[in-house]
Amino acid sequence: METPVIFETHAHYDDEAFAQDRENLLASMQEHGIGYIVNACASIESLKDTEELMEQYPFVYGAFGIHPDDAEKMTEETLEEIRQLSRLPKAVAIGEIGLGYYWHKEEHEHEIQKKMFLAQMEIAREEKLPFMVHSRDAAKDTFDLIVARGKGQRGVIHCYSYSPEMAQEYVKLGYHIGLGGVVTFKNAKKAKETARQIPLERILLETDSPYMAPTPFRGKRNNSAYIDYVAQEIADLKGISKEEVIAVTEENAKKLFAII
Ligand code: NI
């Protein structure tokens, strides 16, 4: 067996936070033990940026989709662009898609988000790809939509922040749970309990860079090299070695994203 490498399943290297040092940072990833990075789209502009990163770096893969914060900017053309990009050889998921009610509290905004979430889940189904879910302050609606319309599909609930009980329900449905910097925060009881309770076979490592930096970098710009702190925390919570966490989550991600 090859030496395990860290599989970073969710980062945003197209973000302007990396404008000054993107190339140097990405060039240093392999020496930090990072073997794979999935760059997740968020805005409409990030579709093209992610395609470029994917072409430029052999270890960068792409998730194509639009974040719920930008759902209202989406048109039929956007959906068609996502579909076309998802057919590229290194496109491994549709994402990040979902529901985010934190900044959008109006009912009509929720309706647009739901419509675009479902439309993108449908692309994932048709293109036989997993999807990456962003869900903030929308636990019930997200779960209900996935139960109602996600039958037989695969995916990951990224930056999981809800109850451990709900995480167990997602695991039963066949979904993965993405854990990042939050598990290292002292007060993150739910995330720590989730990491403890769900099987390692369903956990994916992620950073959500440039956001969500783990302790001791909380509040600073995140990057994939810090994922080591997340792996160590999960190992401590489960009473296993960091090496086991890295090896198993690498296999989990390769299977989910069909990377051989
Ligand atoms: Ni993200």
Coordinates of C-alpha atoms and ligand atoms in Angstrom, one line a residue:
M1 CA 0.0 0.0 0.0
E2 CA 1.2 3.5 -0.8
T3 CA 1.9 5.9 2.0
P4 CA -1.3 7.6 3.1
V5 CA -1.7 11.3 2.2
I6 CA -4.2 13.9 3.4
F7 CA -7.2 14.3 1.2
E8 CA -8.5 17.8 1.6
T9 CA -12.1 17.6 0.5
H10 CA -13.2 21.3 0.6
A11 CA -11.2 24.5 0.0
H12 CA -11.7 27.7 -1.9
Y13 CA -8.3 28.6 -3.5
D14 CA -9.9 30.9 -6.0
D15 CA -10.8 33.2 -3.1
E16 CA -9.3 36.6 -3.2
A17 CA -7.7 35.9 0.2
F18 CA -5.1 33.9 -1.7
A19 CA -4.5 36.6 -4.4
Q20 CA -0.9 37.4 -3.1
D21 CA 0.5 33.9 -2.6
R22 CA -1.8 31.3 -4.2
E23 CA 1.0 29.7 -6.3
N24 CA 3.6 29.5 -3.5
L25 CA 1.0 28.1 -1.2
L26 CA -0.3 25.4 -3.6
A27 CA 3.3 24.5 -4.5
S28 CA 4.0 23.8 -0.8
M29 CA 1.1 21.5 -0.3
Q30 CA 2.8 18.2 -1.1
E31 CA 5.6 18.9 1.4
H32 CA 2.8 19.2 4.1
G33 CA 1.5 15.8 3.2
I34 CA -1.5 17.0 1.2
G35 CA -2.1 14.6 -1.7
Y36 CA -5.4 15.8 -3.0
I37 CA -7.5 19.0 -2.8
V38 CA -11.1 19.5 -4.0
N39 CA -11.7 23.1 -4.8
A40 CA -15.3 23.9 -4.2
C41 CA -17.1 26.5 -6.2
A42 CA -19.2 29.1 -4.4
S43 CA -19.9 32.1 -6.6
I44 CA -20.7 32.1 -10.3
E45 CA -17.3 33.5 -11.1
S46 CA -15.6 30.6 -9.2
L47 CA -16.8 28.1 -11.8
K48 CA -14.2 29.3 -14.3
D49 CA -11.6 29.9 -11.6
T50 CA -12.0 26.3 -10.3
E51 CA -11.7 24.9 -13.8
E52 CA -8.4 26.8 -14.2
L53 CA -7.0 25.6 -10.9
M54 CA -8.0 22.1 -11.8
E55 CA -6.1 22.3 -15.1
Q56 CA -3.1 24.0 -13.5
Y57 CA -2.4 21.6 -10.6
P58 CA -2.5 17.8 -11.0
F59 CA -3.6 17.3 -7.3
V60 CA -6.5 19.8 -7.5
Y61 CA -10.0 18.5 -8.4
G62 CA -13.2 20.4 -8.8
A63 CA -16.6 20.6 -7.3
F64 CA -19.0 22.7 -9.5
G65 CA -22.1 24.3 -8.1
I66 CA -23.4 27.5 -6.6
H67 CA -23.6 28.4 -2.9
P68 CA -27.0 29.2 -1.6
D69 CA -25.9 32.8 -0.8
D70 CA -25.8 33.3 -4.6
A71 CA -28.9 31.3 -5.5
E72 CA -30.8 34.4 -6.6
K73 CA -28.1 35.2 -9.2
M74 CA -28.5 31.8 -10.9
T75 CA -30.2 31.4 -14.3
E76 CA -30.9 28.4 -16.6
E77 CA -27.5 29.2 -18.2
T78 CA -25.8 28.8 -14.9
L79 CA -27.3 25.4 -14.4
E80 CA -26.2 24.4 -17.9
E81 CA -22.6 25.7 -17.2
I82 CA -22.5 23.6 -14.1
R83 CA -23.6 20.5 -16.0
Q84 CA -21.0 21.0 -18.7
L85 CA -18.2 21.6 -16.2
S86 CA -19.3 18.6 -14.2
R87 CA -18.4 16.4 -17.2
L88 CA -14.7 17.4 -17.1
P89 CA -12.5 14.4 -16.2
K90 CA -11.4 16.0 -12.9
A91 CA -14.8 17.2 -11.8
V92 CA -15.6 15.0 -8.8
A93 CA -18.8 16.6 -7.3
I94 CA -21.6 19.1 -7.5
G95 CA -21.0 21.8 -4.9
E96 CA -21.2 23.6 -2.8
I97 CA -25.0 23.7 -2.8
G98 CA -27.6 23.8 -0.1
L99 CA -29.4 26.2 2.1
G100 CA -28.1 29.1 4.1
Y101 CA -30.6 31.0 6.1
Y102 CA -28.2 32.9 8.3
W103 CA -27.9 35.9 5.9
H104 CA -31.2 35.2 4.1
K105 CA -34.2 35.2 6.5
E106 CA -37.1 36.0 4.1
E107 CA -39.4 33.2 3.0
H108 CA -39.1 34.1 -0.7
E109 CA -35.3 33.8 -0.4
H110 CA -35.7 30.3 1.1
E111 CA -37.9 29.3 -1.8
I112 CA -35.2 30.4 -4.4
Q113 CA -32.5 28.5 -2.4
K114 CA -34.6 25.4 -2.2
K115 CA -35.4 25.5 -6.0
M116 CA -31.7 25.9 -6.9
F117 CA -30.6 23.3 -4.3
L118 CA -33.0 20.7 -5.9
A119 CA -32.0 21.7 -9.5
Q120 CA -28.3 21.1 -8.6
M121 CA -29.0 17.8 -6.8
E122 CA -30.8 16.8 -10.0
I123 CA -27.7 17.5 -12.0
A124 CA -25.7 15.4 -9.6
R125 CA -28.1 12.6 -10.1
E126 CA -28.1 12.8 -13.8
E127 CA -24.3 13.1 -14.1
K128 CA -23.8 10.4 -11.5
L129 CA -21.7 12.6 -9.1
P130 CA -21.9 13.1 -5.4
F131 CA -22.9 16.5 -4.1
M132 CA -21.5 18.8 -1.4
V133 CA -23.9 20.4 1.0
H134 CA -23.6 23.7 2.7
S135 CA -26.3 24.2 5.4
R136 CA -26.4 27.0 7.9
D137 CA -29.4 27.7 10.2
A138 CA -31.4 25.4 7.9
A139 CA -31.0 22.0 9.6
K140 CA -34.6 20.8 9.1
D141 CA -35.2 22.0 5.6
T142 CA -31.9 20.6 4.4
F143 CA -32.6 17.2 5.9
D144 CA -36.2 17.1 4.7
L145 CA -35.1 17.9 1.1
I146 CA -32.4 15.3 1.1
V147 CA -34.8 12.7 2.5
A148 CA -37.5 13.6 0.0
R149 CA -35.4 14.0 -3.2
G150 CA -31.9 12.6 -2.5
K151 CA -32.9 8.9 -2.6
G152 CA -30.0 6.8 -3.8
Q153 CA -27.7 9.7 -4.1
R154 CA -24.3 10.2 -2.4
G155 CA -22.7 13.2 -0.9
V156 CA -21.2 15.0 2.0
I157 CA -22.6 17.5 4.6
H158 CA -19.7 19.8 4.6
C159 CA -18.6 21.8 7.7
Y160 CA -21.1 19.8 9.7
S161 CA -22.5 21.9 12.6
Y162 CA -25.7 20.3 13.6
S163 CA -26.5 17.7 16.3
P164 CA -24.7 14.3 16.5
E165 CA -28.2 12.6 16.2
M166 CA -28.8 14.2 12.9
A167 CA -25.3 13.2 11.7
Q168 CA -26.2 9.6 12.5
E169 CA -29.4 10.0 10.4
Y170 CA -27.3 11.3 7.5
V171 CA -24.9 8.3 7.9
K172 CA -27.9 5.9 7.8
L173 CA -28.9 7.5 4.5
G174 CA -25.5 6.8 3.1
Y175 CA -24.1 10.4 3.4
H176 CA -20.6 11.5 4.6
I177 CA -19.9 14.1 7.2
G178 CA -17.2 16.8 6.5
L179 CA -15.3 17.9 9.5
G180 CA -12.9 20.9 9.7
G181 CA -11.6 23.5 12.0
V182 CA -14.7 23.7 14.1
V183 CA -13.9 20.3 15.8
T184 CA -10.8 21.9 17.3
F185 CA -12.7 24.8 18.9
K186 CA -13.0 24.5 22.7
N187 CA -16.7 25.2 22.8
A188 CA -17.7 23.1 19.8
K189 CA -19.4 20.4 21.9
K190 CA -21.7 19.2 19.1
A191 CA -19.0 18.9 16.5
K192 CA -16.7 17.0 18.9
E193 CA -19.6 14.6 19.8
T194 CA -20.3 14.1 16.2
A195 CA -16.7 13.2 15.5
R196 CA -16.7 10.7 18.4
Q197 CA -20.0 9.0 17.5
I198 CA -20.0 8.6 13.7
P199 CA -17.9 5.9 12.1
L200 CA -14.5 7.0 10.8
E201 CA -15.5 5.4 7.4
R202 CA -18.0 8.3 7.0
I203 CA -15.8 11.2 7.9
L204 CA -14.1 13.4 5.4
L205 CA -11.3 15.9 6.3
E206 CA -11.7 19.5 5.1
T207 CA -10.7 23.0 5.8
D208 CA -13.1 25.3 4.0
S209 CA -10.0 27.5 3.5
P210 CA -9.7 30.5 3.7
Y211 CA -12.4 30.2 6.4
M212 CA -12.7 28.2 9.6
A213 CA -9.0 28.0 10.6
P214 CA -8.5 25.5 13.4
T215 CA -7.2 26.3 16.9
P216 CA -4.5 27.7 17.3
F217 CA -5.1 29.8 14.2
R218 CA -8.7 30.5 14.8
G219 CA -9.8 33.8 13.1
K220 CA -6.8 33.8 10.8
R221 CA -6.7 32.8 7.1
N222 CA -6.9 29.1 6.8
N223 CA -5.0 26.8 4.4
S224 CA -4.9 23.1 3.8
A225 CA -1.7 22.6 5.7
Y226 CA -3.6 23.3 8.9
I227 CA -5.8 20.2 8.3
D228 CA -3.2 18.3 10.4
Y229 CA -4.8 19.9 13.5
V230 CA -8.2 18.6 12.5
A231 CA -6.9 15.1 11.9
Q232 CA -5.2 15.1 15.3
E233 CA -8.3 16.3 17.1
I234 CA -10.5 13.6 15.5
A235 CA -7.8 11.0 16.5
D236 CA -7.8 12.2 20.1
L237 CA -11.6 12.2 20.2
K238 CA -11.8 8.7 18.9
G239 CA -8.8 7.4 20.8
I240 CA -6.9 6.3 17.6
S241 CA -3.8 7.5 15.8
K242 CA -3.7 10.5 13.5
E243 CA -2.2 8.2 10.9
E244 CA -5.3 6.0 10.9
V245 CA -7.5 9.1 10.6
I246 CA -5.5 10.3 7.6
A247 CA -5.4 6.9 5.9
V248 CA -9.1 6.0 6.3
T249 CA -10.4 9.5 5.4
E250 CA -8.2 9.3 2.2
E251 CA -9.8 6.1 1.2
N252 CA -13.3 7.5 2.1
A253 CA -12.8 10.5 -0.2
K254 CA -11.3 8.4 -3.0
K255 CA -14.3 6.1 -3.0
L256 CA -16.8 8.9 -2.8
F257 CA -15.2 11.0 -5.5
A258 CA -14.3 7.9 -7.6
I259 CA -10.6 8.7 -7.8
I260 CA -8.4 5.7 -8.5
Ligands
NI1 NI -17.1 26.2 1.6

